[in-house]
Tab-separated table of C-alpha atoms and ligand atoms in Angstrom:
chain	number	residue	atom	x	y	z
R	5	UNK	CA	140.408	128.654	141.633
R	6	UNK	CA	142.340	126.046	138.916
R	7	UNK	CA	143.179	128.339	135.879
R	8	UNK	CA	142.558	126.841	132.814
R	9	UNK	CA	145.315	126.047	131.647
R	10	UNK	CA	146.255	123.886	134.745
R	11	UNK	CA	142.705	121.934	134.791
R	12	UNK	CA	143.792	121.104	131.008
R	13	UNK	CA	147.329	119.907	131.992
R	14	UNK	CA	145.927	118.083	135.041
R	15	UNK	CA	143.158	116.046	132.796
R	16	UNK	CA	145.342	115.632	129.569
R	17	UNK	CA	148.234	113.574	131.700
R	18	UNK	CA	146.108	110.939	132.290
R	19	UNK	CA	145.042	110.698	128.903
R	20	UNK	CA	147.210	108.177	126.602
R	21	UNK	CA	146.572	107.501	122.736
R	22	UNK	CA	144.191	104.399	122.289
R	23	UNK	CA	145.277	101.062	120.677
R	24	UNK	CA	145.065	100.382	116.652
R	25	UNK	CA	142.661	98.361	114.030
R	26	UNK	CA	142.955	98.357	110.631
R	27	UNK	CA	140.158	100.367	108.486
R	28	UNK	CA	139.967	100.537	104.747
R	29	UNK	CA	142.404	102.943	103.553
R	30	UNK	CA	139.287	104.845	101.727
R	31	UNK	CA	137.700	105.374	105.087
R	32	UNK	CA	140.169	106.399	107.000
R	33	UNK	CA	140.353	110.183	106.256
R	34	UNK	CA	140.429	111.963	109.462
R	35	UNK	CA	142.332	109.100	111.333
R	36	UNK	CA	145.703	109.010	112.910
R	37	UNK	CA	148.428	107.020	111.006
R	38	UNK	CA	149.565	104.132	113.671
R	39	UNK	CA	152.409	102.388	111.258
R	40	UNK	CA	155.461	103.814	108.399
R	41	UNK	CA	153.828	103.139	104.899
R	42	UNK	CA	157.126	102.261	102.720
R	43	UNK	CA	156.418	102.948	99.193
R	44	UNK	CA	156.441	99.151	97.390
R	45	UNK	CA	157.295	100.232	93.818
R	46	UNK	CA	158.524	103.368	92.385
R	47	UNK	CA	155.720	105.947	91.836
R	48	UNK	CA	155.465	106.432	88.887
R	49	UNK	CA	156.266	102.902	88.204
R	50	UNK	CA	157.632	104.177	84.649
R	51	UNK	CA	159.039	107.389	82.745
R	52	UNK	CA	156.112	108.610	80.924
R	53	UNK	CA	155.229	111.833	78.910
R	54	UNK	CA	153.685	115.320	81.076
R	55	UNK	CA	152.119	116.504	77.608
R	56	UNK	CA	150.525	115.784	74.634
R	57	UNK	CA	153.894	115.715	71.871
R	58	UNK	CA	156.453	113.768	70.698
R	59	UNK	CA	158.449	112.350	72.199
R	60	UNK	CA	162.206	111.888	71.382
R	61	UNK	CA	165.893	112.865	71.068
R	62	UNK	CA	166.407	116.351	71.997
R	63	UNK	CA	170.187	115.857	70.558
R	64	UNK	CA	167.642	115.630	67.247
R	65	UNK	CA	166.107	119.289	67.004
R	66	UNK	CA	168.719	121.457	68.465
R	67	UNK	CA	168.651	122.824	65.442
R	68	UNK	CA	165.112	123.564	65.584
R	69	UNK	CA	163.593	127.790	65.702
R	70	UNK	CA	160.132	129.123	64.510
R	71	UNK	CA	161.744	130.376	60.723
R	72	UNK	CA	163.303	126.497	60.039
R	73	UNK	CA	161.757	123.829	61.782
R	74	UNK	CA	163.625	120.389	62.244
R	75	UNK	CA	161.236	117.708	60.444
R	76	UNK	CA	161.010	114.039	61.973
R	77	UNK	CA	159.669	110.977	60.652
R	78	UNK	CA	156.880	109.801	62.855
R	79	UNK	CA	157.418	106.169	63.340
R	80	UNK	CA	155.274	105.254	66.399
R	81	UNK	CA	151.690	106.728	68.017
R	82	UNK	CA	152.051	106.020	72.227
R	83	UNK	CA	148.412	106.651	73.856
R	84	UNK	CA	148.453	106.414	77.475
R	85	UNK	CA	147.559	102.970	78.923
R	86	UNK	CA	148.912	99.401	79.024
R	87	UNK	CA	150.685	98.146	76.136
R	88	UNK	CA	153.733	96.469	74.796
R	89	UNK	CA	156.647	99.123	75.686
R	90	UNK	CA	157.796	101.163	72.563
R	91	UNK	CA	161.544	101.728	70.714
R	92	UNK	CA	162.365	104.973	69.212
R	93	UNK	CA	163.631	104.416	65.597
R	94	UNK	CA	167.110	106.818	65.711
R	95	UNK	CA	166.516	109.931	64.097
R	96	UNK	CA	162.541	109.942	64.711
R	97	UNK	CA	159.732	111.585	66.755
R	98	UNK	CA	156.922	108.933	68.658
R	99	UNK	CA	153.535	110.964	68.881
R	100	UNK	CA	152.381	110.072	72.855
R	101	UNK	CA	149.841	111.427	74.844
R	102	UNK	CA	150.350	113.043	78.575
R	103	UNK	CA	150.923	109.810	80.770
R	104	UNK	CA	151.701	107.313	78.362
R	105	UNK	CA	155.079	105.742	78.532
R	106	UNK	CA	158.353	107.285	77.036
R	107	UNK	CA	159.613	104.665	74.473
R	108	UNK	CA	163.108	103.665	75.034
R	109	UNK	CA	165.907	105.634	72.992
R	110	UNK	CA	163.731	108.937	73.621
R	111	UNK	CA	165.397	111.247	76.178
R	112	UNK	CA	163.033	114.093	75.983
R	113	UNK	CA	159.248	116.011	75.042
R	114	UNK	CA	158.066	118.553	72.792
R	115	UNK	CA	154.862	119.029	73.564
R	116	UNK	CA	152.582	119.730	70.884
R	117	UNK	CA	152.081	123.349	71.032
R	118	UNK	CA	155.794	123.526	69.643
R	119	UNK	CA	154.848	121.644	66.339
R	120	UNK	CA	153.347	122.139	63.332
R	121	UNK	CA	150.682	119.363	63.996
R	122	UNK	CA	149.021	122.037	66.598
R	123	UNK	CA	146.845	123.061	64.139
R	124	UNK	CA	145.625	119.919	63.444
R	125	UNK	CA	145.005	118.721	67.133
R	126	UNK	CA	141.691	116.585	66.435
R	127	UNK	CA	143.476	114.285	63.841
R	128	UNK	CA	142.960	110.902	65.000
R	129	UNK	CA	146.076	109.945	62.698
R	130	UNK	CA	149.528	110.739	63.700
R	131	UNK	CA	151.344	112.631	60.817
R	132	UNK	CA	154.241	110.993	58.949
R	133	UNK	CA	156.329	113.480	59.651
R	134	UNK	CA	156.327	116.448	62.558
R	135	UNK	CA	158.153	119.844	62.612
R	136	UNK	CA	159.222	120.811	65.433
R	137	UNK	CA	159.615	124.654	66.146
R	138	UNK	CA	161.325	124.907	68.913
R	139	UNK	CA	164.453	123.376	70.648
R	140	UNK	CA	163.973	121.929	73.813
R	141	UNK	CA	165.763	120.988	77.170
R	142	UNK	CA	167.375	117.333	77.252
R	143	UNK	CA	164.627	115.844	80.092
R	144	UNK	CA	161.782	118.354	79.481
R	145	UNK	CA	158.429	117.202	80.056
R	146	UNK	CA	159.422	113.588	80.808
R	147	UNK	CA	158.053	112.662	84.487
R	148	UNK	CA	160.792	110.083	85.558
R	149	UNK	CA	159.859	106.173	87.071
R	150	UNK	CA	160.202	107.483	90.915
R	151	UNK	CA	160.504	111.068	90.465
R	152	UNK	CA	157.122	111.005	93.538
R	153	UNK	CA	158.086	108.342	95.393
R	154	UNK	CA	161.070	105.951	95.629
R	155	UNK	CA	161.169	101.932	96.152
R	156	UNK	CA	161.899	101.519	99.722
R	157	UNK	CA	161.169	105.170	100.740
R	158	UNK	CA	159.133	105.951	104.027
R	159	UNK	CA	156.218	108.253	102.783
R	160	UNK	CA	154.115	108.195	105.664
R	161	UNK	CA	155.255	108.274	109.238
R	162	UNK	CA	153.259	106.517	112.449
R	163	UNK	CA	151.447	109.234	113.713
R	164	UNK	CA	150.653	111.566	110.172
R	165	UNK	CA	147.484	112.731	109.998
R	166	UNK	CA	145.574	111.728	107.368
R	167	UNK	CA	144.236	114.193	105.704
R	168	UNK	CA	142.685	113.374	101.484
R	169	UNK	CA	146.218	113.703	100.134
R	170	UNK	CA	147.759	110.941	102.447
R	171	UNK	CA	144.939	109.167	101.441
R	172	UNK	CA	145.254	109.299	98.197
R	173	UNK	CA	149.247	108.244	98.563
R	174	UNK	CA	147.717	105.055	100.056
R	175	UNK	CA	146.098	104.570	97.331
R	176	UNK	CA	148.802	105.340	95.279
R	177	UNK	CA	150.778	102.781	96.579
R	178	UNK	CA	148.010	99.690	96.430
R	179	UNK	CA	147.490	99.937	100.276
R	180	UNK	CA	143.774	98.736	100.270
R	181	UNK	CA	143.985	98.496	104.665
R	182	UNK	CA	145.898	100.669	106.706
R	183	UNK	CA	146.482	100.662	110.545
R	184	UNK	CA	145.258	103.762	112.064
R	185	UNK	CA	144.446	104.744	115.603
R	186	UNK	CA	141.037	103.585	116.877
R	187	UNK	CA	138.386	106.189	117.553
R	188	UNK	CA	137.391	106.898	121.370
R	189	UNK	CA	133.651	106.399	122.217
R	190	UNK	CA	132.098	108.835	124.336
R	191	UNK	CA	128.728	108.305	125.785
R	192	UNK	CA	126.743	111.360	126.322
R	193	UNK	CA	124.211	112.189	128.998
R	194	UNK	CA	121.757	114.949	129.439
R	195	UNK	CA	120.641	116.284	132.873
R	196	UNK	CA	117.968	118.259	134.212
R	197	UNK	CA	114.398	117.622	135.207
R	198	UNK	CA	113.446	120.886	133.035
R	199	UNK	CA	114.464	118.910	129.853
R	200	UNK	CA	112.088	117.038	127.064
R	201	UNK	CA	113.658	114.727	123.922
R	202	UNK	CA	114.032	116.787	120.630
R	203	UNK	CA	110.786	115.469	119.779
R	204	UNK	CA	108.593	116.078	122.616
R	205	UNK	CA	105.511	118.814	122.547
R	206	UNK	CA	106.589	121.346	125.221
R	207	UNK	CA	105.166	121.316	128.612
R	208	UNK	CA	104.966	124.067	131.474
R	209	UNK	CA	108.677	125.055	132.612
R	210	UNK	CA	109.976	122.437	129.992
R	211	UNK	CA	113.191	122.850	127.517
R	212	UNK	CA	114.100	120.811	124.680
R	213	UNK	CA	117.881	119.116	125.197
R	214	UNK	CA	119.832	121.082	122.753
R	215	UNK	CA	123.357	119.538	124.811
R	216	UNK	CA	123.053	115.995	122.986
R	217	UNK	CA	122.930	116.681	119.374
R	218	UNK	CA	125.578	119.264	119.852
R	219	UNK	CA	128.008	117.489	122.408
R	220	UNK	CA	127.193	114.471	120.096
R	221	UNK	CA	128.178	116.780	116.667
R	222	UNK	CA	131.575	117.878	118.275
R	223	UNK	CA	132.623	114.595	119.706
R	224	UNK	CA	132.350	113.062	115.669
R	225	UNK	CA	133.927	116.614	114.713
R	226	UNK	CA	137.139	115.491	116.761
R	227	UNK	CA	137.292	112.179	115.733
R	228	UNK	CA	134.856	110.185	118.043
R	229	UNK	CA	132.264	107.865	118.599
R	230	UNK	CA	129.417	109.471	119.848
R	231	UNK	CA	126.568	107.682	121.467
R	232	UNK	CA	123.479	109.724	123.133
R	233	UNK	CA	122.050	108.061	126.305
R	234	UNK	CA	119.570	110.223	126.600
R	235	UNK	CA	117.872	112.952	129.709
R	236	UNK	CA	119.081	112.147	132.828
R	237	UNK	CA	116.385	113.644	136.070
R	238	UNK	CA	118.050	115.633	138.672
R	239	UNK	CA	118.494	112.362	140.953
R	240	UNK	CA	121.442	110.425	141.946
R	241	UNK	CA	119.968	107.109	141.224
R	242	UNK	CA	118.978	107.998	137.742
R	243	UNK	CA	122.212	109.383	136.661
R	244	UNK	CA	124.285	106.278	138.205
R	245	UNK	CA	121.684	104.220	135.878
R	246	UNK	CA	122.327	105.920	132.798
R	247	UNK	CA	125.994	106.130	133.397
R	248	UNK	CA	126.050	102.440	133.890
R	249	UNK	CA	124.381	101.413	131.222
R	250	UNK	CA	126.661	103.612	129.082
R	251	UNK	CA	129.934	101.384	130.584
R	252	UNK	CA	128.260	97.879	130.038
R	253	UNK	CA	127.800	98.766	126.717
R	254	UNK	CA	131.538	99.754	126.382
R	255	UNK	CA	132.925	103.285	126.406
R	256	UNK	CA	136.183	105.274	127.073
R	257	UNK	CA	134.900	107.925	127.643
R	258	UNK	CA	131.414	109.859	129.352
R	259	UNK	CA	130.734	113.399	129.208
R	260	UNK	CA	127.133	114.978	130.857
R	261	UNK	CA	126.192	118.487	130.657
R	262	UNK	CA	123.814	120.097	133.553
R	263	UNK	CA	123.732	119.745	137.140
R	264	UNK	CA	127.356	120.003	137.573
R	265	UNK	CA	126.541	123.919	139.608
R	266	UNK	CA	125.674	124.505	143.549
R	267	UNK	CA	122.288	124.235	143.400
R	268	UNK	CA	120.227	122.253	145.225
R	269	UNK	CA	119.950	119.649	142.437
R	270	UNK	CA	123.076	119.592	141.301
R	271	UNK	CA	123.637	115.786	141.572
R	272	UNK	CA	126.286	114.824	138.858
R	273	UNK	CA	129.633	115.928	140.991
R	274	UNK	CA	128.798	113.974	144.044
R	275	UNK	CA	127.311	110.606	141.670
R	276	UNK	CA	131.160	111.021	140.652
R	277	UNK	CA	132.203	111.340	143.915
R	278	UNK	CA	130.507	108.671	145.089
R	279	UNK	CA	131.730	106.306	142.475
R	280	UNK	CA	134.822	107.171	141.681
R	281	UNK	CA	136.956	110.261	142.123
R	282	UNK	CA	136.690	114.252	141.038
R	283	UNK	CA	140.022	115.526	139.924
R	284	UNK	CA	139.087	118.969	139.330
R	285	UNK	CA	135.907	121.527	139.779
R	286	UNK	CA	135.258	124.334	138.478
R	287	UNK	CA	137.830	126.498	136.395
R	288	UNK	CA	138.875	130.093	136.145
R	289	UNK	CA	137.004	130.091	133.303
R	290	UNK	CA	134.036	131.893	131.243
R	291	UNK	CA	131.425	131.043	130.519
R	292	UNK	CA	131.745	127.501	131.708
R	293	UNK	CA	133.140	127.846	135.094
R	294	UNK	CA	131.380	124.726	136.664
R	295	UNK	CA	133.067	121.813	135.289
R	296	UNK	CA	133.898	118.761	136.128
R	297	UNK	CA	136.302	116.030	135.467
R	298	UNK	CA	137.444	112.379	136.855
R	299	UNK	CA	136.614	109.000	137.415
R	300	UNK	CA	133.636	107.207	137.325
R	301	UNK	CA	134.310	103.574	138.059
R	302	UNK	CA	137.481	103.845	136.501
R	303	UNK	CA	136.008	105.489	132.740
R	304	UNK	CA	137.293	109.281	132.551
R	305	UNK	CA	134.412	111.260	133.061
R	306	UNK	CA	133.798	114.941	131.976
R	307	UNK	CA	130.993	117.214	133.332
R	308	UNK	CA	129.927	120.317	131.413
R	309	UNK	CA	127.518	123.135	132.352
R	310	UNK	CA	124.427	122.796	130.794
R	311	UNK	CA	123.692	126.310	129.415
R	312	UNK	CA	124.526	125.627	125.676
R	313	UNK	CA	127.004	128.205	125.071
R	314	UNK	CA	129.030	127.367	128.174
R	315	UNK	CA	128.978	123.673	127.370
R	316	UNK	CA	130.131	123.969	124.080
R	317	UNK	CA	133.008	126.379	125.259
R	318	UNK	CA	133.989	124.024	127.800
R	319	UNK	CA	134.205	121.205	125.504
R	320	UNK	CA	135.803	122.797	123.034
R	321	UNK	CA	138.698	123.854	126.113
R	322	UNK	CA	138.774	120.102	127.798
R	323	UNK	CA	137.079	117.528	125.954
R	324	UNK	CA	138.643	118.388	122.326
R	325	UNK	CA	142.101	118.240	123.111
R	326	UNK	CA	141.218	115.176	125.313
R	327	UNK	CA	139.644	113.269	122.127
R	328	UNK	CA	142.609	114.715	119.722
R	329	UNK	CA	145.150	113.065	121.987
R	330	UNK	CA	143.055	109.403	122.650
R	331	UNK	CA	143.403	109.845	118.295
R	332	UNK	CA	146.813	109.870	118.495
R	333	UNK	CA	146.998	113.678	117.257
R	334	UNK	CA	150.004	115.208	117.796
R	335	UNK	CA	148.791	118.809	117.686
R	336	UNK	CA	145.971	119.608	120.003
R	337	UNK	CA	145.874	123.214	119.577
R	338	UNK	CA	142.778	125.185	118.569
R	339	UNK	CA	143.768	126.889	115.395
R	340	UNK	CA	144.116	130.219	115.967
R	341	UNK	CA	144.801	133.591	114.674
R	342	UNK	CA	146.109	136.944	116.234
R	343	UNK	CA	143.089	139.461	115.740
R	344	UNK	CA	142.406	143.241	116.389
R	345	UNK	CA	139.433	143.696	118.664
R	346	UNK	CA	136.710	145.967	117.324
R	347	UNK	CA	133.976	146.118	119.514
R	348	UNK	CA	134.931	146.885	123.532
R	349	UNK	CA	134.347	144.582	126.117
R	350	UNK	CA	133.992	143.506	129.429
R	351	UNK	CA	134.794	140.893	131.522
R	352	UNK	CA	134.685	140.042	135.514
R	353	UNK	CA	138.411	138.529	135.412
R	354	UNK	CA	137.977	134.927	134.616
R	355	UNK	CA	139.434	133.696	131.388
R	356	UNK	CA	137.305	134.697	128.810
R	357	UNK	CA	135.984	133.356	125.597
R	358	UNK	CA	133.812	135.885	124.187
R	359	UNK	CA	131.525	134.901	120.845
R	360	UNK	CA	133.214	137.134	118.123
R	361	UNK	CA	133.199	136.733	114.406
R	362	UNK	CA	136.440	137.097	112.815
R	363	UNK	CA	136.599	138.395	109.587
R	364	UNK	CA	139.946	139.353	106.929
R	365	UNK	CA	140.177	143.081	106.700
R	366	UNK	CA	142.438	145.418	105.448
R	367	UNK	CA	144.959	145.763	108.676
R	368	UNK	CA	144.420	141.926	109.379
R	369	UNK	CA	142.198	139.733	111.137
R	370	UNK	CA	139.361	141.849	113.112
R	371	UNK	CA	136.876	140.445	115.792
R	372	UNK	CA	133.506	141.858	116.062
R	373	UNK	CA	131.610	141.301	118.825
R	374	UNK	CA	127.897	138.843	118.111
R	375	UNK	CA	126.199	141.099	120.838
R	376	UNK	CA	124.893	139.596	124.179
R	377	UNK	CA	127.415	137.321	125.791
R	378	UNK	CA	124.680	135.717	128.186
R	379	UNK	CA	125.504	132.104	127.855
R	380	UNK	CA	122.316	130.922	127.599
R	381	UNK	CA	122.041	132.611	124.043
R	382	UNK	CA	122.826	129.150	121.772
R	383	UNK	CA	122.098	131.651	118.597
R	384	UNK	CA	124.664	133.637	119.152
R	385	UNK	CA	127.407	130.528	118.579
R	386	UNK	CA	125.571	130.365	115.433
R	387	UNK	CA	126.421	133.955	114.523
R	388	UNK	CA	130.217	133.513	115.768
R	389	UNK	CA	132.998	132.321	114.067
R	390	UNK	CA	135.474	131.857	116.486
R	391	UNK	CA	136.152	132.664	120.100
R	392	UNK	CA	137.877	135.580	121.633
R	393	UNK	CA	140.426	134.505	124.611
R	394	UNK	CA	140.682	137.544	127.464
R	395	UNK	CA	143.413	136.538	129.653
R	396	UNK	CA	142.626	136.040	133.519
R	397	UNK	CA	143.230	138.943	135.309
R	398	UNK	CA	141.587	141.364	132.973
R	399	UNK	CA	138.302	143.023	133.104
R	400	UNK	CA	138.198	145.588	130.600
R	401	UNK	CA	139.504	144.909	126.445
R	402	UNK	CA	139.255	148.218	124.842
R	403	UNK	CA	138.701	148.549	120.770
R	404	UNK	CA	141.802	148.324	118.803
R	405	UNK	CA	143.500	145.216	121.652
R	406	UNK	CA	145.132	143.004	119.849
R	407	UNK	CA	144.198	139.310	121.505
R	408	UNK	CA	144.278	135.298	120.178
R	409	UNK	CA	141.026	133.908	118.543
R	410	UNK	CA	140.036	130.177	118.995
R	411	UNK	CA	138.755	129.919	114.929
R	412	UNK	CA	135.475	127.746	115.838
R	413	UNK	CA	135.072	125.974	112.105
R	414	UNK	CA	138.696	125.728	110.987
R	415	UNK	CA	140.056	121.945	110.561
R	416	UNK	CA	143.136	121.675	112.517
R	417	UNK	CA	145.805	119.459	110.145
N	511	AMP	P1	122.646	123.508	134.897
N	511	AMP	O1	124.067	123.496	134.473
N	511	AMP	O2	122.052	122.160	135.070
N	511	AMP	O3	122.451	124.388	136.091
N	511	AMP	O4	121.839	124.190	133.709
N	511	AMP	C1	122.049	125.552	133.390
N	511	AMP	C2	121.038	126.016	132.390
N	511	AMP	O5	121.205	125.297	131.172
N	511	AMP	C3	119.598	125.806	132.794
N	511	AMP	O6	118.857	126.928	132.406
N	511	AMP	C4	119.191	124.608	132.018
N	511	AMP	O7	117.815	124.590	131.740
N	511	AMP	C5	119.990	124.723	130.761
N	511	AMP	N1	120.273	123.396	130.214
N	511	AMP	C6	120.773	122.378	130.927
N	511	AMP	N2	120.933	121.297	130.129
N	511	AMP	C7	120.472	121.650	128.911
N	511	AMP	C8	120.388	120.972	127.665
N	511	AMP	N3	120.737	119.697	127.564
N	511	AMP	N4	119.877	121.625	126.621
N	511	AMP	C9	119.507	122.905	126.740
N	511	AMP	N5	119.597	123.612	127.871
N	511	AMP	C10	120.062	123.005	128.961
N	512	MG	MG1	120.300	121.429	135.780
């Protein structure tokens, strides 16, 4: 049977990062970078003050200790904000507030703290003269014109990850549009004649389709479009309808869950066989060992189990890294961390991925097992944290193994 890594490699070489659009640079958190930003201007466009102080010569106070202050004539009061620029008289101190602009002639800050006007710190008034206490470095607290970012200078590169602080260098920079990668839309379909909408009442033998909402949850959490087509029945016809309708109204990519095993009603594989082509079936893998990917009249198609737990570990295997890469993310990996197992457990040789939770403990990270790994147990995803990898090949983990967690909830930059 395909390991999983192969199946992986096999479905992420067809996939190829999607074209660009341009977004508003405040909604674009999240989204791939697809151009260089050059900064316009330098940032900060001038030298201004990093305290509340004075601003002026240091050559001035050298002099300047705690027992004999150097006194100053205070001959201008700088707040922060637009306004003509300011000249230091020779000799003299400029009172100026953190981010106002360093008048001209002044090489240096004392910040306030250093005076003897910190004891009067409400005064609206400047003083008419300052004492300053202490000597200071020639340079100290003065933020320089371009000290962040230089005219000309490349601060983002096509394919960054935006992430708040990119965005906020956009901003930064007066970049109100930005070209990013655009987002992949994946239409998602439900199958099984057991299954009711969230809404319905219950009937005899009927299930409510959990798959949707959660397929539809972790295709937004990795940067797509999700659209929900609904409950497919276990028929060929009825599938090929849904899928249909989901390509005339425009997707990249479609992703089922159910009816993708060997039973009797299993229709989804041979719909995609029918139509198209299946590049892979089932995967060395558990839970989540009877999946499907390729083509359905052309449009990638992905089919998951439909017990929740194994169609949520599937995607997060194959369709993640899948949507990453149609981003334009360079890194597809599942963050990860190196834990020490702390439960024992078993396995039947197929590439695990056990529900653990992961928590920081003295030696390191430790995983503890959630309890029953039945894969029809949704609840006990929502006790994990993360996912516990067993290689192929092994069928027994004792306590104290050290092994790779897949951390379920950590935001991969
Ligand atoms: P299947 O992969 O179609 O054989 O389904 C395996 C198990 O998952 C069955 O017990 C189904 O009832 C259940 N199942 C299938 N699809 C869903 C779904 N959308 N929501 C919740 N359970 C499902
Ligand atoms: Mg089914």
């Amino acid at each position: 049977m395909l390991s999983v890594s192969e199946a992986r490699e096999r479905l992420l070489s067809g996939v190829e990062v999607l074209e660009s659009e341009t977004v508003n640079s405040e909604s674009a958190l999240g989204r791939v970078l697809a151009e260089d930003i050059l900064a316009p201007h330098d940032i900060p466009p001038f030298a201004s003050s990093s305290m509340d102080g004075y601003a002026l010569q240091a050559a001035d106070i050298a002099a300047a200790s705690a027992l004999s202050g150097v006194v100053l004539p205070v001959t201008a009061d700088i707040p922060a904000g637009p306004g003509i620029p300011q000249v230091l008289s020779k000799g003299a101190a400029a009172r100026i507030m953190t981010g106002a602009p360093l008048p001209a002639g002044a090489d240096t800050v004392v910040p306030i703290e250093m005076t003897d006007d910190s004891a009067r710190r409400g005064d609206i008034q400047a003083p008419q003269n300052v004492s300053v206490l202490s000597p200071v470095e020639r340079g100290d607290y003065v933020r320089l014109a371009g000290q962040d970012m230089r005219r000309g200078e490349q601060v983002l590169t096509g394919g960054d990850y935006l992430r708040p602080q990119e965005i906020g260098v956009l901003a930064a920079i007066g970049r109100r549009r930005v070209l990013v990668v655009r987002q992949p839309r994946v239409a998602i379909l439900s199958t099984g004649d057991e299954l009711v909408d969230v809404g319905a009442k219950l009937g005899p033998g009927q299930l409510r389709d959990a798959n949707s909402f959660m397929l539809a949850s972790l295709v937004g959490r990795y940067g797509g479009l999700p659209t929900v087509l609904g409950i497919a029945r276990d028929r060929n016809e009825d599938v090929e309808k849904m899928l249909d309708r989901a390509l005339d109204a425009g997707t990249d990519w479609l992703l089922s869950s159910g009816g993708v095993s060997v039973g009797a009603f299993d229709c989804v594989k041979s719909v995609v066989e029918r139509h198209g082509e299946v590049s892979f079936w089932r995967v060395n893998m558990r839970p989540g060992k009877p999946v499907a990917f390729g083509h359905y009249k052309g449009t990638p198609f992905l089919g998951v189990p439909g017990n929740p737990v194994s169609a949520m570990a599937s995607f997060e295997v194959f369709a993640r890294p899948a949507l990453q890469k149609l981003c334009g993310r360079r890194n597809l990996d599942k963050p990860s961390v190196e834990v020490t197992v702390r439960d024992e457990f078993t396995s039947d040789g197929r590439e695990s991925y056990l529900r653990v939770v992961v928590r920081r403990e003295e030696e390191g990270y430790v995983a503890h097992s959630v309890g029953s790994q039945d894969s029809g147990i949704l609840t006990s995803l929502v006790r994990a944290n993360a996912l516990l990898i067993v290689p192929a090949g092994e069928t027994h983990v004792a306590a104290g193994r050290q092994l790779t967690a897949w951390m379920l909830d950590w935001v991969q930059d």
